[in-house]
Amino acid sequence: MELYLLMLVAGLVCGGLTILFGFGGGFVIVPLVYATIRYTSGADSLAAALAFKSAVATSLLLMVVNAGWASFQQHQKGNIPRGYLFPVAYWIAFGAVTGSYMALYVSAGALKWAFAIYLLITIAECLYRKSQQHVAHVSGQVRGLNPIEQRVGGWLIGHVAAALGVGGSVMTVPLFRRCGLEMRRAVPLANPLSVPVALAGCASYIVAYLYQPVDLGAAFLGYIYLPAMMCLLVGSFIGMRIALPWVGRMSNHLHEWGYTLLLSVVLLVITLT
Protein backbone atom coordinates (compact mmCIF):
# COMPACT_ATOMS: atom_id res chain seq x y z
CA MET A 1 0.00 0.00 0.00
CA GLU A 2 2.83 2.40 0.83
CA LEU A 3 4.40 1.86 -2.60
CA TYR A 4 1.13 2.65 -4.38
CA LEU A 5 0.70 5.78 -2.27
CA LEU A 6 4.24 6.75 -3.24
CA MET A 7 3.34 6.26 -6.91
CA LEU A 8 0.30 8.47 -6.43
CA VAL A 9 2.59 11.21 -5.08
CA ALA A 10 5.10 10.57 -7.88
CA GLY A 11 2.29 10.95 -10.42
CA LEU A 12 1.25 14.23 -8.83
CA VAL A 13 4.81 15.57 -9.07
CA CYS A 14 5.23 14.35 -12.64
CA GLY A 15 1.94 15.94 -13.67
CA GLY A 16 3.06 19.29 -12.29
CA LEU A 17 6.46 19.00 -13.98
CA THR A 18 4.81 18.12 -17.30
CA ILE A 19 2.80 21.33 -17.26
CA LEU A 20 5.48 23.65 -15.88
CA PHE A 21 8.63 22.24 -17.50
CA GLY A 22 7.46 19.78 -20.17
CA PHE A 23 9.28 17.15 -18.11
CA GLY A 24 7.55 13.77 -17.88
CA GLY A 25 9.65 12.35 -15.06
CA GLY A 26 10.34 8.93 -16.57
CA PHE A 27 13.64 8.81 -14.71
CA VAL A 28 11.63 8.74 -11.48
CA ILE A 29 8.69 6.60 -12.60
CA VAL A 30 10.69 3.77 -14.21
CA PRO A 31 12.77 2.91 -11.09
CA LEU A 32 9.72 3.26 -8.85
CA VAL A 33 7.49 0.99 -10.95
CA TYR A 34 10.36 -1.47 -11.37
CA ALA A 35 10.87 -1.68 -7.59
CA THR A 36 7.12 -2.09 -7.00
CA ILE A 37 6.81 -4.97 -9.45
CA ARG A 38 9.84 -6.71 -7.97
CA TYR A 39 8.48 -6.23 -4.44
CA THR A 40 4.93 -7.45 -5.17
CA SER A 41 5.88 -10.37 -7.43
CA GLY A 42 7.59 -13.59 -6.56
CA ALA A 43 11.36 -13.48 -6.91
CA ASP A 44 11.30 -16.29 -9.48
CA SER A 45 8.24 -15.07 -11.38
CA LEU A 46 8.21 -13.95 -15.01
CA ALA A 47 6.82 -10.58 -13.91
CA ALA A 48 9.91 -9.99 -11.75
CA ALA A 49 12.22 -11.06 -14.56
CA LEU A 50 10.56 -8.60 -16.99
CA ALA A 51 9.98 -5.87 -14.40
CA PHE A 52 12.20 -3.27 -16.09
CA LYS A 53 10.53 -3.76 -19.46
CA SER A 54 7.12 -3.40 -17.81
CA ALA A 55 8.25 -0.26 -15.98
CA VAL A 56 9.40 1.41 -19.21
CA ALA A 57 6.20 0.42 -21.04
CA THR A 58 4.07 1.80 -18.19
CA SER A 59 6.06 5.05 -18.19
CA LEU A 60 5.68 5.45 -21.96
CA LEU A 61 1.91 4.99 -21.83
CA LEU A 62 1.67 7.54 -19.02
CA MET A 63 3.76 9.90 -21.16
CA VAL A 64 1.26 9.60 -24.04
CA VAL A 65 -1.63 10.58 -21.75
CA ASN A 66 0.19 13.33 -19.85
CA ALA A 67 1.87 14.94 -22.87
CA GLY A 68 -1.34 14.75 -24.89
CA TRP A 69 -3.46 16.35 -22.18
CA ALA A 70 -0.82 18.98 -21.39
CA SER A 71 -0.55 19.82 -25.11
CA PHE A 72 -4.31 20.34 -25.29
CA GLN A 73 -4.31 22.60 -22.23
CA GLN A 74 -1.35 24.64 -23.49
CA HIS A 75 -3.01 24.96 -26.90
CA GLN A 76 -6.24 26.17 -25.28
CA LYS A 77 -4.26 28.90 -23.56
CA GLY A 78 -2.51 29.86 -26.80
CA ASN A 79 0.93 29.07 -25.36
CA ILE A 80 2.22 26.85 -28.19
CA PRO A 81 3.98 28.72 -31.05
CA ARG A 82 2.84 26.29 -33.76
CA GLY A 83 5.31 27.61 -36.33
CA TYR A 84 8.04 25.71 -34.48
CA LEU A 85 6.24 22.35 -34.44
CA PHE A 86 6.67 21.39 -38.08
CA PRO A 87 8.59 19.91 -39.82
CA VAL A 88 10.70 19.11 -36.72
CA ALA A 89 7.85 16.94 -35.36
CA TYR A 90 8.12 14.65 -38.39
CA TRP A 91 11.86 14.23 -37.89
CA ILE A 92 11.36 13.53 -34.17
CA ALA A 93 8.80 10.86 -35.08
CA PHE A 94 11.23 9.32 -37.57
CA GLY A 95 14.00 9.39 -34.97
CA ALA A 96 11.68 7.77 -32.42
CA VAL A 97 11.11 4.83 -34.77
CA THR A 98 14.83 4.31 -35.41
CA GLY A 99 15.64 4.81 -31.72
CA SER A 100 13.08 2.22 -30.61
CA TYR A 101 14.58 -0.26 -33.06
CA MET A 102 18.17 0.53 -32.12
CA ALA A 103 17.44 0.07 -28.41
CA LEU A 104 16.98 -3.64 -29.09
CA TYR A 105 20.57 -4.04 -30.26
CA VAL A 106 22.73 -1.35 -28.62
CA SER A 107 24.08 -1.53 -25.09
CA ALA A 108 21.86 0.34 -22.64
CA GLY A 109 24.99 1.37 -20.75
CA ALA A 110 26.50 3.06 -23.81
CA LEU A 111 23.27 4.97 -24.45
CA LYS A 112 23.03 6.02 -20.81
CA TRP A 113 26.53 7.47 -20.66
CA ALA A 114 26.23 9.21 -24.03
CA PHE A 115 23.05 10.86 -22.76
CA ALA A 116 24.73 11.79 -19.48
CA ILE A 117 27.48 13.58 -21.44
CA TYR A 118 24.83 15.46 -23.43
CA LEU A 119 23.09 16.49 -20.21
CA LEU A 120 26.35 17.72 -18.73
CA ILE A 121 27.02 19.86 -21.80
CA THR A 122 23.47 21.23 -21.74
CA ILE A 123 23.68 22.15 -18.05
CA ALA A 124 26.99 23.90 -18.65
CA GLU A 125 25.45 25.79 -21.57
CA CYS A 126 22.48 26.88 -19.45
CA LEU A 127 24.79 28.17 -16.73
CA TYR A 128 26.96 29.95 -19.29
CA ARG A 129 23.88 31.56 -20.84
CA LYS A 130 22.81 32.87 -17.46
CA SER A 131 26.26 34.24 -16.69
CA GLN A 132 26.66 35.93 -20.07
CA GLN A 133 23.06 37.11 -20.40
CA HIS A 134 22.53 35.53 -23.81
CA VAL A 135 22.21 38.17 -26.53
CA ALA A 136 19.10 36.67 -28.10
CA HIS A 137 17.33 36.69 -24.74
CA VAL A 138 18.35 40.21 -23.77
CA SER A 139 17.62 41.84 -27.12
CA GLY A 140 14.42 39.89 -27.70
CA GLN A 141 15.73 38.53 -31.03
CA VAL A 142 14.10 35.23 -31.88
CA ARG A 143 14.93 33.04 -34.86
CA GLY A 144 13.42 29.93 -36.36
CA LEU A 145 15.00 26.51 -36.57
CA ASN A 146 17.36 26.16 -39.51
CA PRO A 147 17.09 23.07 -41.79
CA ILE A 148 19.95 21.26 -40.03
CA GLU A 149 18.35 21.78 -36.60
CA GLN A 150 15.00 20.61 -37.94
CA ARG A 151 16.30 17.46 -39.60
CA VAL A 152 19.41 16.38 -37.71
CA GLY A 153 18.33 17.86 -34.37
CA GLY A 154 14.78 16.51 -34.66
CA TRP A 155 15.95 13.03 -35.64
CA LEU A 156 18.54 12.98 -32.84
CA ILE A 157 15.98 14.06 -30.22
CA GLY A 158 13.52 11.35 -31.24
CA HIS A 159 16.24 8.73 -31.63
CA VAL A 160 17.87 9.23 -28.22
CA ALA A 161 14.60 9.85 -26.35
CA ALA A 162 12.91 6.69 -27.67
CA ALA A 163 16.02 4.58 -27.12
CA LEU A 164 16.14 5.68 -23.47
CA GLY A 165 12.37 5.63 -22.91
CA VAL A 166 12.15 9.35 -22.04
CA GLY A 167 10.05 12.17 -23.49
CA GLY A 168 12.78 14.24 -25.09
CA SER A 169 11.98 17.51 -23.30
CA VAL A 170 15.51 17.56 -21.90
CA MET A 171 16.61 18.03 -25.52
CA THR A 172 13.76 20.01 -27.11
CA VAL A 173 13.67 22.85 -24.55
CA PRO A 174 17.43 23.63 -24.85
CA LEU A 175 17.05 23.54 -28.65
CA PHE A 176 14.32 26.19 -28.61
CA ARG A 177 16.16 28.24 -26.00
CA ARG A 178 19.05 28.46 -28.47
CA CYS A 179 16.57 30.07 -30.87
CA GLY A 180 15.96 32.83 -28.33
CA LEU A 181 12.56 31.65 -27.09
CA GLU A 182 11.76 32.39 -23.47
CA MET A 183 11.05 29.44 -21.20
CA ARG A 184 7.29 30.17 -21.20
CA ARG A 185 7.32 29.62 -24.99
CA ALA A 186 9.91 26.83 -25.19
CA VAL A 187 8.42 24.56 -22.51
CA PRO A 188 4.91 24.18 -24.07
CA LEU A 189 6.56 22.96 -27.29
CA ALA A 190 8.09 20.03 -25.40
CA ASN A 191 4.66 18.52 -24.69
CA PRO A 192 3.39 17.90 -28.26
CA LEU A 193 6.90 16.94 -29.40
CA SER A 194 7.03 14.26 -26.67
CA VAL A 195 3.92 12.54 -28.03
CA PRO A 196 5.51 10.93 -31.14
CA VAL A 197 8.37 9.62 -28.98
CA ALA A 198 5.98 8.02 -26.50
CA LEU A 199 3.74 6.62 -29.26
CA ALA A 200 6.70 5.04 -31.04
CA GLY A 201 7.90 3.50 -27.79
CA CYS A 202 4.43 2.13 -26.96
CA ALA A 203 4.08 0.74 -30.48
CA SER A 204 7.38 -1.11 -30.14
CA TYR A 205 6.19 -2.79 -26.93
CA ILE A 206 2.86 -3.72 -28.51
CA VAL A 207 4.64 -5.32 -31.48
CA ALA A 208 7.04 -7.13 -29.13
CA TYR A 209 4.12 -8.47 -27.09
CA LEU A 210 2.16 -9.58 -30.17
CA TYR A 211 5.26 -11.26 -31.56
CA GLN A 212 6.01 -13.05 -28.29
CA PRO A 213 3.05 -12.95 -25.85
CA VAL A 214 3.82 -13.38 -22.17
CA ASP A 215 1.53 -14.01 -19.20
CA LEU A 216 2.72 -11.73 -16.40
CA GLY A 217 -0.39 -12.12 -14.25
CA ALA A 218 -3.78 -10.53 -13.65
CA ALA A 219 -2.24 -7.18 -12.68
CA PHE A 220 -0.79 -6.69 -16.18
CA LEU A 221 -2.26 -5.71 -19.53
CA GLY A 222 0.45 -6.79 -21.91
CA TYR A 223 3.55 -5.23 -20.37
CA ILE A 224 1.55 -2.47 -18.63
CA TYR A 225 1.40 -2.78 -14.84
CA LEU A 226 -2.18 -1.67 -14.20
CA PRO A 227 -2.07 -0.80 -10.45
CA ALA A 228 0.87 1.53 -11.02
CA MET A 229 -0.73 2.99 -14.14
CA MET A 230 -3.94 3.86 -12.29
CA CYS A 231 -2.08 5.48 -9.36
CA LEU A 232 0.16 7.45 -11.68
CA LEU A 233 -2.72 8.61 -13.89
CA VAL A 234 -4.78 9.85 -10.94
CA GLY A 235 -1.77 11.58 -9.38
CA SER A 236 -0.72 13.14 -12.70
CA PHE A 237 -4.19 14.52 -13.38
CA ILE A 238 -4.30 16.15 -9.94
CA GLY A 239 -0.76 17.49 -10.36
CA MET A 240 -1.53 19.03 -13.75
CA ARG A 241 -4.70 20.65 -12.44
CA ILE A 242 -2.76 22.16 -9.54
CA ALA A 243 0.07 23.41 -11.78
CA LEU A 244 -2.07 24.76 -14.62
CA PRO A 245 -2.85 28.15 -12.98
CA TRP A 246 0.91 28.73 -12.59
CA VAL A 247 1.59 28.48 -16.33
CA GLY A 248 3.09 31.76 -17.54
CA ARG A 249 3.29 33.24 -14.03
CA MET A 250 6.90 32.27 -13.28
CA SER A 251 9.60 34.69 -14.37
CA ASN A 252 11.91 33.54 -17.15
CA HIS A 253 14.81 33.70 -14.66
CA LEU A 254 13.10 31.39 -12.14
CA HIS A 255 11.81 29.11 -14.91
CA GLU A 256 15.27 28.64 -16.38
CA TRP A 257 16.94 28.01 -13.02
CA GLY A 258 14.25 25.47 -12.17
CA TYR A 259 14.79 23.69 -15.46
CA THR A 260 18.56 23.64 -14.96
CA LEU A 261 18.02 22.13 -11.52
CA LEU A 262 15.78 19.42 -12.99
CA LEU A 263 18.42 18.58 -15.60
CA SER A 264 20.96 18.25 -12.79
CA VAL A 265 18.66 15.87 -10.91
CA VAL A 266 18.21 13.76 -14.06
CA LEU A 267 21.97 13.66 -14.56
CA LEU A 268 22.44 12.55 -10.95
CA VAL A 269 19.77 9.84 -11.24
CA ILE A 270 21.08 8.25 -14.43
CA THR A 271 24.70 8.27 -13.26
CA LEU A 272 23.80 6.58 -9.97
CA THR A 273 21.55 3.89 -11.48
PDB file of N, CA and C in Angstrom, residues 182-231:
ATOM      1  N   GLU A 182      11.801  32.418 -24.922  1.00  0.00           N
ATOM      2  CA  GLU A 182      11.760  32.390 -23.468  1.00  0.00           C
ATOM      3  C   GLU A 182      11.221  31.043 -22.996  1.00  0.00           C
ATOM      4  N   MET A 183      11.467  30.725 -21.744  1.00  0.00           N
ATOM      5  CA  MET A 183      11.046  29.441 -21.196  1.00  0.00           C
ATOM      6  C   MET A 183       9.529  29.243 -21.328  1.00  0.00           C
ATOM      7  N   ARG A 184       8.744  30.306 -21.135  1.00  0.00           N
ATOM      8  CA  ARG A 184       7.290  30.172 -21.203  1.00  0.00           C
ATOM      9  C   ARG A 184       6.808  29.818 -22.598  1.00  0.00           C
ATOM     10  N   ARG A 185       7.657  30.010 -23.627  1.00  0.00           N
ATOM     11  CA  ARG A 185       7.319  29.618 -24.993  1.00  0.00           C
ATOM     12  C   ARG A 185       7.981  28.304 -25.385  1.00  0.00           C
ATOM     13  N   ALA A 186       9.178  28.046 -24.832  1.00  0.00           N
ATOM     14  CA  ALA A 186       9.914  26.830 -25.195  1.00  0.00           C
ATOM     15  C   ALA A 186       9.322  25.594 -24.525  1.00  0.00           C
ATOM     16  N   VAL A 187       8.920  25.718 -23.256  1.00  0.00           N
ATOM     17  CA  VAL A 187       8.419  24.558 -22.508  1.00  0.00           C
ATOM     18  C   VAL A 187       7.143  23.973 -23.111  1.00  0.00           C
ATOM     19  N   PRO A 188       6.119  24.781 -23.483  1.00  0.00           N
ATOM     20  CA  PRO A 188       4.913  24.177 -24.072  1.00  0.00           C
ATOM     21  C   PRO A 188       5.184  23.375 -25.338  1.00  0.00           C
ATOM     22  N   LEU A 189       6.232  23.714 -26.077  1.00  0.00           N
ATOM     23  CA  LEU A 189       6.564  22.963 -27.290  1.00  0.00           C
ATOM     24  C   LEU A 189       7.025  21.548 -26.968  1.00  0.00           C
ATOM     25  N   ALA A 190       7.580  21.356 -25.769  1.00  0.00           N
ATOM     26  CA  ALA A 190       8.086  20.031 -25.402  1.00  0.00           C
ATOM     27  C   ALA A 190       6.962  19.014 -25.274  1.00  0.00           C
ATOM     28  N   ASN A 191       5.765  19.460 -24.899  1.00  0.00           N
ATOM     29  CA  ASN A 191       4.664  18.516 -24.690  1.00  0.00           C
ATOM     30  C   ASN A 191       4.210  17.843 -25.989  1.00  0.00           C
ATOM     31  N   PRO A 192       3.807  18.588 -27.025  1.00  0.00           N
ATOM     32  CA  PRO A 192       3.393  17.900 -28.261  1.00  0.00           C
ATOM     33  C   PRO A 192       4.532  17.147 -28.932  1.00  0.00           C
ATOM     34  N   LEU A 193       5.774  17.614 -28.768  1.00  0.00           N
ATOM     35  CA  LEU A 193       6.898  16.935 -29.396  1.00  0.00           C
ATOM     36  C   LEU A 193       7.322  15.687 -28.625  1.00  0.00           C
ATOM     37  N   SER A 194       6.789  15.493 -27.415  1.00  0.00           N
ATOM     38  CA  SER A 194       7.034  14.255 -26.672  1.00  0.00           C
ATOM     39  C   SER A 194       6.076  13.146 -27.086  1.00  0.00           C
ATOM     40  N   VAL A 195       4.937  13.530 -27.667  1.00  0.00           N
ATOM     41  CA  VAL A 195       3.916  12.541 -28.032  1.00  0.00           C
ATOM     42  C   VAL A 195       4.421  11.523 -29.053  1.00  0.00           C
ATOM     43  N   PRO A 196       5.051  11.956 -30.181  1.00  0.00           N
ATOM     44  CA  PRO A 196       5.514  10.930 -31.140  1.00  0.00           C
ATOM     45  C   PRO A 196       6.548   9.986 -30.548  1.00  0.00           C
ATOM     46  N   VAL A 197       7.384  10.486 -29.641  1.00  0.00           N
ATOM     47  CA  VAL A 197       8.372   9.619 -28.982  1.00  0.00           C
ATOM     48  C   VAL A 197       7.668   8.547 -28.155  1.00  0.00           C
ATOM     49  N   ALA A 198       6.699   8.964 -27.360  1.00  0.00           N
ATOM     50  CA  ALA A 198       5.978   8.024 -26.502  1.00  0.00           C
ATOM     51  C   ALA A 198       5.163   7.035 -27.333  1.00  0.00           C
ATOM     52  N   LEU A 199       4.532   7.504 -28.408  1.00  0.00           N
ATOM     53  CA  LEU A 199       3.738   6.619 -29.259  1.00  0.00           C
ATOM     54  C   LEU A 199       4.622   5.566 -29.922  1.00  0.00           C
ATOM     55  N   ALA A 200       5.787   5.995 -30.404  1.00  0.00           N
ATOM     56  CA  ALA A 200       6.703   5.041 -31.039  1.00  0.00           C
ATOM     57  C   ALA A 200       7.169   3.994 -30.035  1.00  0.00           C
ATOM     58  N   GLY A 201       7.469   4.440 -28.815  1.00  0.00           N
ATOM     59  CA  GLY A 201       7.896   3.501 -27.789  1.00  0.00           C
ATOM     60  C   GLY A 201       6.797   2.515 -27.434  1.00  0.00           C
ATOM     61  N   CYS A 202       5.560   3.016 -27.276  1.00  0.00           N
ATOM     62  CA  CYS A 202       4.432   2.132 -26.961  1.00  0.00           C
ATOM     63  C   CYS A 202       4.198   1.134 -28.091  1.00  0.00           C
ATOM     64  N   ALA A 203       4.286   1.620 -29.330  1.00  0.00           N
ATOM     65  CA  ALA A 203       4.076   0.740 -30.483  1.00  0.00           C
ATOM     66  C   ALA A 203       5.098  -0.392 -30.503  1.00  0.00           C
ATOM     67  N   SER A 204       6.345  -0.077 -30.142  1.00  0.00           N
ATOM     68  CA  SER A 204       7.385  -1.110 -30.142  1.00  0.00           C
ATOM     69  C   SER A 204       7.085  -2.192 -29.103  1.00  0.00           C
ATOM     70  N   TYR A 205       6.530  -1.807 -27.955  1.00  0.00           N
ATOM     71  CA  TYR A 205       6.185  -2.793 -26.932  1.00  0.00           C
ATOM     72  C   TYR A 205       4.958  -3.609 -27.321  1.00  0.00           C
ATOM     73  N   ILE A 206       4.027  -2.986 -28.030  1.00  0.00           N
ATOM     74  CA  ILE A 206       2.856  -3.717 -28.514  1.00  0.00           C
ATOM     75  C   ILE A 206       3.277  -4.779 -29.530  1.00  0.00           C
ATOM     76  N   VAL A 207       4.151  -4.380 -30.471  1.00  0.00           N
ATOM     77  CA  VAL A 207       4.643  -5.320 -31.477  1.00  0.00           C
ATOM     78  C   VAL A 207       5.413  -6.458 -30.814  1.00  0.00           C
ATOM     79  N   ALA A 208       6.259  -6.099 -29.831  1.00  0.00           N
ATOM     80  CA  ALA A 208       7.038  -7.126 -29.129  1.00  0.00           C
ATOM     81  C   ALA A 208       6.117  -8.109 -28.406  1.00  0.00           C
ATOM     82  N   TYR A 209       5.041  -7.596 -27.813  1.00  0.00           N
ATOM     83  CA  TYR A 209       4.115  -8.471 -27.093  1.00  0.00           C
ATOM     84  C   TYR A 209       3.338  -9.365 -28.063  1.00  0.00           C
ATOM     85  N   LEU A 210       2.892  -8.789 -29.197  1.00  0.00           N
ATOM     86  CA  LEU A 210       2.161  -9.584 -30.174  1.00  0.00           C
ATOM     87  C   LEU A 210       3.051 -10.649 -30.801  1.00  0.00           C
ATOM     88  N   TYR A 211       4.316 -10.313 -30.973  1.00  0.00           N
ATOM     89  CA  TYR A 211       5.262 -11.264 -31.561  1.00  0.00           C
ATOM     90  C   TYR A 211       5.579 -12.400 -30.585  1.00  0.00           C
ATOM     91  N   GLN A 212       5.684 -12.043 -29.301  1.00  0.00           N
ATOM     92  CA  GLN A 212       6.006 -13.046 -28.289  1.00  0.00           C
ATOM     93  C   GLN A 212       5.181 -12.775 -27.033  1.00  0.00           C
ATOM     94  N   PRO A 213       3.919 -13.209 -27.013  1.00  0.00           N
ATOM     95  CA  PRO A 213       3.051 -12.946 -25.853  1.00  0.00           C
ATOM     96  C   PRO A 213       3.602 -13.574 -24.579  1.00  0.00           C
ATOM     97  N   VAL A 214       3.399 -12.868 -23.478  1.00  0.00           N
ATOM     98  CA  VAL A 214       3.821 -13.384 -22.173  1.00  0.00           C
ATOM     99  C   VAL A 214       2.676 -13.190 -21.185  1.00  0.00           C
ATOM    100  N   ASP A 215       2.558 -14.099 -20.235  1.00  0.00           N
ATOM    101  CA  ASP A 215       1.535 -14.010 -19.198  1.00  0.00           C
ATOM    102  C   ASP A 215       2.210 -13.568 -17.896  1.00  0.00           C
ATOM    103  N   LEU A 216       2.063 -12.283 -17.582  1.00  0.00           N
ATOM    104  CA  LEU A 216       2.716 -11.731 -16.398  1.00  0.00           C
ATOM    105  C   LEU A 216       1.809 -11.741 -15.171  1.00  0.00           C
ATOM    106  N   GLY A 217       0.532 -12.075 -15.372  1.00  0.00           N
ATOM    107  CA  GLY A 217      -0.391 -12.121 -14.246  1.00  0.00           C
ATOM    108  C   GLY A 217      -1.584 -11.205 -14.445  1.00  0.00           C
ATOM    109  N   ALA A 218      -2.538 -11.283 -13.534  1.00  0.00           N
ATOM    110  CA  ALA A 218      -3.781 -10.528 -13.648  1.00  0.00           C
ATOM    111  C   ALA A 218      -3.576  -9.025 -13.515  1.00  0.00           C
ATOM    112  N   ALA A 219      -2.490  -8.605 -12.898  1.00  0.00           N
ATOM    113  CA  ALA A 219      -2.242  -7.178 -12.684  1.00  0.00           C
ATOM    114  C   ALA A 219      -1.659  -6.495 -13.917  1.00  0.00           C
ATOM    115  N   PHE A 220      -1.441  -7.242 -14.993  1.00  0.00           N
ATOM    116  CA  PHE A 220      -0.794  -6.692 -16.178  1.00  0.00           C
ATOM    117  C   PHE A 220      -1.729  -6.748 -17.383  1.00  0.00           C
ATOM    118  N   LEU A 221      -1.634  -5.723 -18.217  1.00  0.00           N
ATOM    119  CA  LEU A 221      -2.262  -5.714 -19.530  1.00  0.00           C
ATOM    120  C   LEU A 221      -1.130  -5.624 -20.537  1.00  0.00           C
ATOM    121  N   GLY A 222      -0.771  -6.750 -21.128  1.00  0.00           N
ATOM    122  CA  GLY A 222       0.454  -6.792 -21.905  1.00  0.00           C
ATOM    123  C   GLY A 222       1.626  -6.598 -20.964  1.00  0.00           C
ATOM    124  N   TYR A 223       2.439  -5.574 -21.258  1.00  0.00           N
ATOM    125  CA  TYR A 223       3.549  -5.233 -20.371  1.00  0.00           C
ATOM    126  C   TYR A 223       3.169  -4.153 -19.355  1.00  0.00           C
ATOM    127  N   ILE A 224       1.980  -3.582 -19.487  1.00  0.00           N
ATOM    128  CA  ILE A 224       1.555  -2.472 -18.626  1.00  0.00           C
ATOM    129  C   ILE A 224       1.153  -2.996 -17.250  1.00  0.00           C
ATOM    130  N   TYR A 225       1.735  -2.422 -16.212  1.00  0.00           N
ATOM    131  CA  TYR A 225       1.403  -2.780 -14.837  1.00  0.00           C
ATOM    132  C   TYR A 225       0.242  -1.892 -14.391  1.00  0.00           C
ATOM    133  N   LEU A 226      -0.960  -2.452 -14.370  1.00  0.00           N
ATOM    134  CA  LEU A 226      -2.185  -1.674 -14.200  1.00  0.00           C
ATOM    135  C   LEU A 226      -2.291  -0.942 -12.858  1.00  0.00           C
ATOM    136  N   PRO A 227      -1.957  -1.562 -11.710  1.00  0.00           N
ATOM    137  CA  PRO A 227      -2.073  -0.803 -10.446  1.00  0.00           C
ATOM    138  C   PRO A 227      -1.219   0.466 -10.448  1.00  0.00           C
ATOM    139  N   ALA A 228       0.003   0.358 -10.959  1.00  0.00           N
ATOM    140  CA  ALA A 228       0.869   1.533 -11.017  1.00  0.00           C
ATOM    141  C   ALA A 228       0.308   2.560 -11.981  1.00  0.00           C
ATOM    142  N   MET A 229      -0.190   2.080 -13.128  1.00  0.00           N
ATOM    143  CA  MET A 229      -0.726   2.993 -14.135  1.00  0.00           C
ATOM    144  C   MET A 229      -1.889   3.805 -13.587  1.00  0.00           C
ATOM    145  N   MET A 230      -2.786   3.155 -12.840  1.00  0.00           N
ATOM    146  CA  MET A 230      -3.937   3.857 -12.289  1.00  0.00           C
ATOM    147  C   MET A 230      -3.503   4.905 -11.260  1.00  0.00           C
ATOM    148  N   CYS A 231      -2.579   4.527 -10.374  1.00  0.00           N
ATOM    149  CA  CYS A 231      -2.085   5.479  -9.359  1.00  0.00           C
ATOM    150  C   CYS A 231      -1.405   6.675 -10.025  1.00  0.00           C
TER     151      CYS A 231
END
